[in-house]
Coordinates of C-alpha atoms in Angstrom, one line a residue:
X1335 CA 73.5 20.2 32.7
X1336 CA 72.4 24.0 31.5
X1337 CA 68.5 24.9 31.1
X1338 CA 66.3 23.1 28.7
X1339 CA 65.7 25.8 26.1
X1340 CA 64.6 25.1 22.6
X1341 CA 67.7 25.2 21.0
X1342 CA 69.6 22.4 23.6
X1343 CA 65.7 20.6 22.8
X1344 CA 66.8 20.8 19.2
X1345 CA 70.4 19.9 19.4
X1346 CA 69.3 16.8 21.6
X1347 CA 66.7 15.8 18.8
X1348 CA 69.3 16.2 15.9
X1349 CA 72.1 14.1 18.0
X1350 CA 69.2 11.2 18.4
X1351 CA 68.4 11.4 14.7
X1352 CA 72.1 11.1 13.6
X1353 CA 73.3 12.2 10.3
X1354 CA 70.9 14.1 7.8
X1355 CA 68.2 15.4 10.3
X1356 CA 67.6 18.9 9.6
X1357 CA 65.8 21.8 10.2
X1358 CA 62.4 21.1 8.3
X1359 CA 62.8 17.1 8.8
X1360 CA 59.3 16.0 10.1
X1361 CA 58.6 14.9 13.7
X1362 CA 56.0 13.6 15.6
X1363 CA 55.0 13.7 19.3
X1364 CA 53.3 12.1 21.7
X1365 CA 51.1 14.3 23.6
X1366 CA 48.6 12.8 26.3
X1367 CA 47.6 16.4 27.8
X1368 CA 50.2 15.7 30.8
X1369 CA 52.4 18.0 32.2
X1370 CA 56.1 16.3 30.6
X1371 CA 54.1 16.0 27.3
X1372 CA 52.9 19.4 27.0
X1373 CA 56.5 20.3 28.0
X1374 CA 57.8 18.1 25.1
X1375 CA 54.8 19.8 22.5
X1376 CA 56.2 23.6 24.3
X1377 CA 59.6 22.7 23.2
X1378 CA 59.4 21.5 20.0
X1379 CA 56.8 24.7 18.8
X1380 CA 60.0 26.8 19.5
X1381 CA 62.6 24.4 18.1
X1382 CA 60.8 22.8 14.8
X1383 CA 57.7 24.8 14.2
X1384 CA 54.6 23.5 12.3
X1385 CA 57.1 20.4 11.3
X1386 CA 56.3 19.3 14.5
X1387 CA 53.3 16.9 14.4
X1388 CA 51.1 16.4 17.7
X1389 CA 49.6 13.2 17.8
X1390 CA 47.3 12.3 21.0
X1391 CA 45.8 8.7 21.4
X1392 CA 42.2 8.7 23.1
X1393 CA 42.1 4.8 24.3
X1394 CA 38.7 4.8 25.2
X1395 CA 39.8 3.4 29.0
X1396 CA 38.7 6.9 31.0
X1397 CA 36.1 9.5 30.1
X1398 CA 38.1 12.2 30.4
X1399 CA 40.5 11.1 27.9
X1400 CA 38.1 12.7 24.6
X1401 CA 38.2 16.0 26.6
X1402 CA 41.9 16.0 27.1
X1403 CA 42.5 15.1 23.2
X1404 CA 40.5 18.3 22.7
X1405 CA 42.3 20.6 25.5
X1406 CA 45.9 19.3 23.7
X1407 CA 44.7 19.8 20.2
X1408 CA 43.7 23.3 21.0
X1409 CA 47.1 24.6 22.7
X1410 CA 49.0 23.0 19.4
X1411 CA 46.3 24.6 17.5
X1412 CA 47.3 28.1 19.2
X1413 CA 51.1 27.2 19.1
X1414 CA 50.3 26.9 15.1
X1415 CA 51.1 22.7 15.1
X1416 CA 49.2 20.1 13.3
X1417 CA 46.8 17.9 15.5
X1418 CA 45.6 14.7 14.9
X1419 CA 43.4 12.4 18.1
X1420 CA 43.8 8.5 17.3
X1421 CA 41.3 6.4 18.7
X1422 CA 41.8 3.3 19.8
X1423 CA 40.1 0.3 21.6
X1424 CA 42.1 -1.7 24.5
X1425 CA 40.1 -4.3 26.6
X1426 CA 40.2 -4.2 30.5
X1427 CA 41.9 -6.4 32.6
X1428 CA 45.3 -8.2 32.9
X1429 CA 48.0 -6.3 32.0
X1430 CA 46.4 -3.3 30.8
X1431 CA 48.8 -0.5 30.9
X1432 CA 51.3 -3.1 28.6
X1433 CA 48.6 -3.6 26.4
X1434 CA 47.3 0.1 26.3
X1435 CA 50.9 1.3 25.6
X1436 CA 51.6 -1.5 22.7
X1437 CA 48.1 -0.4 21.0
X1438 CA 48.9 3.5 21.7
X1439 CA 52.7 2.7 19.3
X1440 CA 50.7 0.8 17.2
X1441 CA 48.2 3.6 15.9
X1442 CA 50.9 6.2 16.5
X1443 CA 53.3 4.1 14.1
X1444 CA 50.2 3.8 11.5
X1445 CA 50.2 7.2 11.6
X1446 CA 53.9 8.5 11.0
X1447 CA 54.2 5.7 8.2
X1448 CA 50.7 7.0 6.3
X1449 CA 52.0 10.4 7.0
X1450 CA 55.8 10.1 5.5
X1451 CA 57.4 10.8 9.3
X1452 CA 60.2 8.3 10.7
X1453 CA 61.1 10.1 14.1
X1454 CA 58.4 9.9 17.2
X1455 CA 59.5 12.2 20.1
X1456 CA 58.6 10.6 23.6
X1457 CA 57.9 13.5 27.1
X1458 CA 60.2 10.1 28.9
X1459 CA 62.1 11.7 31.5
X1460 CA 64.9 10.8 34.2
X1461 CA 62.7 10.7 36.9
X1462 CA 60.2 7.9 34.7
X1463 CA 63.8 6.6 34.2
X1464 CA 64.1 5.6 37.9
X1465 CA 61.0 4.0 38.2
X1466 CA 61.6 1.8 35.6
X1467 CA 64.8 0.7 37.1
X1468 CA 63.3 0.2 40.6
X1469 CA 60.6 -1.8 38.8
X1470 CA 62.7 -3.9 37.0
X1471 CA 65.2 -4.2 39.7
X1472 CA 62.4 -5.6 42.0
X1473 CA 61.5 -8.0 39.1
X1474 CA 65.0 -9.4 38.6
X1475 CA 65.7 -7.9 35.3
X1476 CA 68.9 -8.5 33.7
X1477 CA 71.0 -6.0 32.1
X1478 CA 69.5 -5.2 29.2
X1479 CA 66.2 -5.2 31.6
X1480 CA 68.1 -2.4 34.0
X1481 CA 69.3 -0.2 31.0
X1482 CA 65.9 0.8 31.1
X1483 CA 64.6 3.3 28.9
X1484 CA 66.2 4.2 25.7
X1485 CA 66.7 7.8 24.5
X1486 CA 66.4 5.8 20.8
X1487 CA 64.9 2.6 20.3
X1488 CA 62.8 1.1 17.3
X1489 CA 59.6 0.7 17.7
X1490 CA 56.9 -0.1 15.5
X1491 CA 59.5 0.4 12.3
X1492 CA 59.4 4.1 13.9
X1493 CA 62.7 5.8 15.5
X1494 CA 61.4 6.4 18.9
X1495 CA 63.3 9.5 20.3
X1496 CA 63.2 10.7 24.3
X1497 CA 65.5 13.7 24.1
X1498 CA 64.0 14.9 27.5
X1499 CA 65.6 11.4 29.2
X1500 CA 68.4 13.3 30.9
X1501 CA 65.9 16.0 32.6
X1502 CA 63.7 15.8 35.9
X1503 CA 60.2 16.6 36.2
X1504 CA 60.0 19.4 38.1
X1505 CA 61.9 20.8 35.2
X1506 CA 59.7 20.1 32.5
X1507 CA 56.6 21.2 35.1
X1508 CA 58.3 24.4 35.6
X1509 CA 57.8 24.9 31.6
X1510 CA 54.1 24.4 31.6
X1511 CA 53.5 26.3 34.5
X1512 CA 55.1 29.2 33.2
X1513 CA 53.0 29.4 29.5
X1514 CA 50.0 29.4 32.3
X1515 CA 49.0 25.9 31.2
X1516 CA 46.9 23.5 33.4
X1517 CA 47.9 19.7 32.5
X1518 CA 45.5 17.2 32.4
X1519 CA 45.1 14.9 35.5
X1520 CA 45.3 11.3 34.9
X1521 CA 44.0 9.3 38.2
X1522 CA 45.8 6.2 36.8
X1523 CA 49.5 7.5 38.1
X1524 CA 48.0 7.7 41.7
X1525 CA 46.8 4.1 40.9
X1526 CA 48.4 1.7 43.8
X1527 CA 47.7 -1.5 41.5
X1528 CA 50.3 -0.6 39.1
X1529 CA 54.1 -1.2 39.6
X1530 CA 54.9 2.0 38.7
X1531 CA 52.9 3.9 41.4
X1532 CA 54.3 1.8 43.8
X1533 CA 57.8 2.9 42.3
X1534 CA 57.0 6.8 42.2
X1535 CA 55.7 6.7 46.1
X1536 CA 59.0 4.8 47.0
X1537 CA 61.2 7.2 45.6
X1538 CA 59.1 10.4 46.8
X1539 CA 59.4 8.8 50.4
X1540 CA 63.0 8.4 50.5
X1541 CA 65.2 10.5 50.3
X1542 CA 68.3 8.4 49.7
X1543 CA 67.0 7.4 46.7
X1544 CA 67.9 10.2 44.2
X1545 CA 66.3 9.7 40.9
X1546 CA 69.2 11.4 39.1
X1547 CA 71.6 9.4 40.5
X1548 CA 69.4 6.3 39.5
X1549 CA 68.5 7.5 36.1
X1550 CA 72.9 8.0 35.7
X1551 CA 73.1 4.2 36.9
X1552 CA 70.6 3.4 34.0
X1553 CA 72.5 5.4 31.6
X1554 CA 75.8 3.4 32.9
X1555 CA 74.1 0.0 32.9
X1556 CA 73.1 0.9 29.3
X1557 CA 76.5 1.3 28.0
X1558 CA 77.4 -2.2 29.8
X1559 CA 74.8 -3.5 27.8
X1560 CA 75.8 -2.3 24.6
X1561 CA 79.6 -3.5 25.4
X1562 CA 78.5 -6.7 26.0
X1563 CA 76.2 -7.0 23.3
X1564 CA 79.5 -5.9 20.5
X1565 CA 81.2 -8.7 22.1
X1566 CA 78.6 -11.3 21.9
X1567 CA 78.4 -9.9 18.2
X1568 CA 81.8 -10.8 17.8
X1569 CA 81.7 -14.1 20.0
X1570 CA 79.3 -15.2 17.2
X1571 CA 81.1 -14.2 14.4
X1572 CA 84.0 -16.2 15.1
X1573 CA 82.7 -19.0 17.2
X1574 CA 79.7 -20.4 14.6
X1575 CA 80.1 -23.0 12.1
X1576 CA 77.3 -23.0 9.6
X1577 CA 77.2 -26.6 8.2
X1578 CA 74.3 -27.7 6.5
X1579 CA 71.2 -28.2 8.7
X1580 CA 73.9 -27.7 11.6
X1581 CA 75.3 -24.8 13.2
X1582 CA 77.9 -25.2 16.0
X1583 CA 78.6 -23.1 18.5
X1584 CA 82.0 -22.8 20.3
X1585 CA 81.3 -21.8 24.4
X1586 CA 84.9 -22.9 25.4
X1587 CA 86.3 -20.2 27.6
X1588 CA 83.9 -17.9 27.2
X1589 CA 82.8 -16.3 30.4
X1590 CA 79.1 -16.9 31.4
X1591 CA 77.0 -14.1 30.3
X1592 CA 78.6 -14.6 26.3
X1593 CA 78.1 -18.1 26.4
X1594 CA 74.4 -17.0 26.9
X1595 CA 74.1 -14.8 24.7
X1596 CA 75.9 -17.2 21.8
X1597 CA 73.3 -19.8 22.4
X1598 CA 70.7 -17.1 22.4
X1599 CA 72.1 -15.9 18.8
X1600 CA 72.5 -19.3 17.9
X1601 CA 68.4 -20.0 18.4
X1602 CA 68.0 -16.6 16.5
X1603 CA 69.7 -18.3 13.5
X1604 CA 66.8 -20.6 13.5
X1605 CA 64.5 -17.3 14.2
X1606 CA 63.6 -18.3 17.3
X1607 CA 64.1 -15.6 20.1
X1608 CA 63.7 -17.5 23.6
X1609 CA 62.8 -15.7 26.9
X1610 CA 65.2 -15.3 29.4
X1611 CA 63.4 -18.6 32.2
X1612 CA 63.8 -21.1 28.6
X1613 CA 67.3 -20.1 27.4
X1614 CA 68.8 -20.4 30.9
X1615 CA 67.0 -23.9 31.3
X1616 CA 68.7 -25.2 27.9
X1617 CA 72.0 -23.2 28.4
X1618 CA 71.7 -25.2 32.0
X1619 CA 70.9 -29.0 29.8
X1620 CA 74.2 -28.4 27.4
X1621 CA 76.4 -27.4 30.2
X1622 CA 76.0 -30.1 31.7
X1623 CA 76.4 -32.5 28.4
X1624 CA 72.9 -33.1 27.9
X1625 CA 70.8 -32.3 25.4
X1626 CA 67.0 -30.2 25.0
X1627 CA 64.9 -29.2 22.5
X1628 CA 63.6 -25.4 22.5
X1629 CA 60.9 -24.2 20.1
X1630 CA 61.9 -25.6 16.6
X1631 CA 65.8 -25.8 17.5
X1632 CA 67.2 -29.4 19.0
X1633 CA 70.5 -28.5 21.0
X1634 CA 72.8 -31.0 21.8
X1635 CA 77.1 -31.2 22.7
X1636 CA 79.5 -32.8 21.3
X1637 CA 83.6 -32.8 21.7
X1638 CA 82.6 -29.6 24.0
X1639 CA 80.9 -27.7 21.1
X1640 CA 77.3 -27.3 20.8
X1641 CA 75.2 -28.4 18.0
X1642 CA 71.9 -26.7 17.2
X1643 CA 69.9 -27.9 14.9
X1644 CA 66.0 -28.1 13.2
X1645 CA 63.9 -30.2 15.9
X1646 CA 62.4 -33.2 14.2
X1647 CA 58.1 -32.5 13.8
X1648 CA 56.2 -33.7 16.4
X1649 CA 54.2 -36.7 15.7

């Protein structure tokens, strides 16, 4: 892979966006004041210019975070980009950083959609890649789980772009440090309580574990994903019977993971999208003849095909 200048930047963006992105197509970016943000903000200045929208999201969680909104909107102000600080309110406890990060796509998403922009670019980069494949490794993702990250995913009816996914950070480091920048410091990545922490100190103390290499087997896993997910496509296509409030489903000979994912497609017919625990304990019911009821769908077999239909109301 050659240097990251603005021009690869910008040929990565456009190959995201797919046909009809050009030039003076409006982007936005999420820029917390970290070092692989203000990388991403560095880049796009050179690449798209003042059509490149700097959005940073002050969540109210740490008082430093007002401060660091200011530092980021004055380097895009210098850089001659268009700022705007979203402010947001998450509540402590449980699951804080999912929550935080759902509420921080949620204004940002407002945002693009009051402001006419489809495309959000994300600072995601390999080595975040690998953390999030040793985290979901340790929590016994499937495959779609262990693709990881997605250099373009939909989000909040926005096109969610990481065109730095395929570069380390030292790389994107090495870019502030050299427009003298000073990043801001965010105490929560040195956090032991959070998975992600715990993954970044693993792969800093081993050295076997190359976060390239893992990032490539996220990128590989990815494309098994999307494989298998045509096929299941297909497997549906040709193997469901729509008749009235039935729809059968034809498992025969289908190798395990398909047969899953038909009965998973055959719940989302009822729009109902089961998690992976409840779809394995039904799939589990029907293989062995029997019969189970999951959300507003009663499943059932008969002559080896499956039958799916609207569960009767509860009393």
């Amino acid at each position: 892979m050659g240097a990251l200048t603005p021009q690869v930047f910008a040929a990565e963006v456009a190959r995201l966006s797919g046909p009809g992105f050009g030039p003076d197509a409006p982007v936005a970016l999420a820029v917390s004041g970290g070092a692989d943000s203000l990388a991403l903000m560095a880049l796009a200045a050179d690449a798209f210019g003042p059509n490149a929208h700097v959005l940073s999201v002050d969540h109210g969680l740490r008082a430093e975070a007002a401060a660091e909104c200011t530092m980021v909107a004055g380097l895009a102000q210098a850089l001659g980009l268009p700022h705007r600080t979203l402010t947001i309110s998450v509540a402590t406890g449980g699951d804080m950083q999912a929550r935080a990060r759902a509420a921080r796509y949620a204004a940002m998403g407002d945002w693009c959609r009051a402001n006419g922009i489809s495309r959000l670019l994300t600072a995601h980069h390999a080595d975040d890649q690998a953390e999030t494949l040793l985290m979901r490794l340790a929590r016994g993702s499937g495959l779609a789980g262990l693709s990881g990250i997605r250099p373009l995913a939909g989000i909040e009816g926005l096109s969610v772009l990481r065109p730095l996914l395929g570069r380390r950070r030292g790389e994107l480091a090495a870019i502030v440090a050299g427009r003298g920048w000073v990043p801001a410091d965010d105490p929560s990545n040195r956090d032991s309580r959070f998975d992600r922490t715990a993954a970044r100190q693993l792969l800093k103390g081993a050295r076997w574990l190359n976060p390239g290499r893992l990032a490539a087997s996220a990128a590989h896993l990815a494309e098994a994903e999307a494989a298998l997910a045509w096929a299941a496509e297909r497997a549906f296509a040709t193997r469901s019977d729509r008749r009235g409030p039935n729809l059968w489903l034809d498992p025969e000979g289908l190798p395990a993971e398909l047969r899953r994912r038909l009965l998973a497609d055959g719940l989302l017919a009822f729009g109902h999208r089961a998690d992976g625990p409840a779809l394995a304990r039904l799939l589990a019911r029907l293989e062995a003849g029997g019969t189970g009821t999951l959300g507003p769908v009663q499943a059932g077999v008969k002559n080896g095909r499956w039958r799916l239909r609207p569960a009767r109301p509860r009393r």
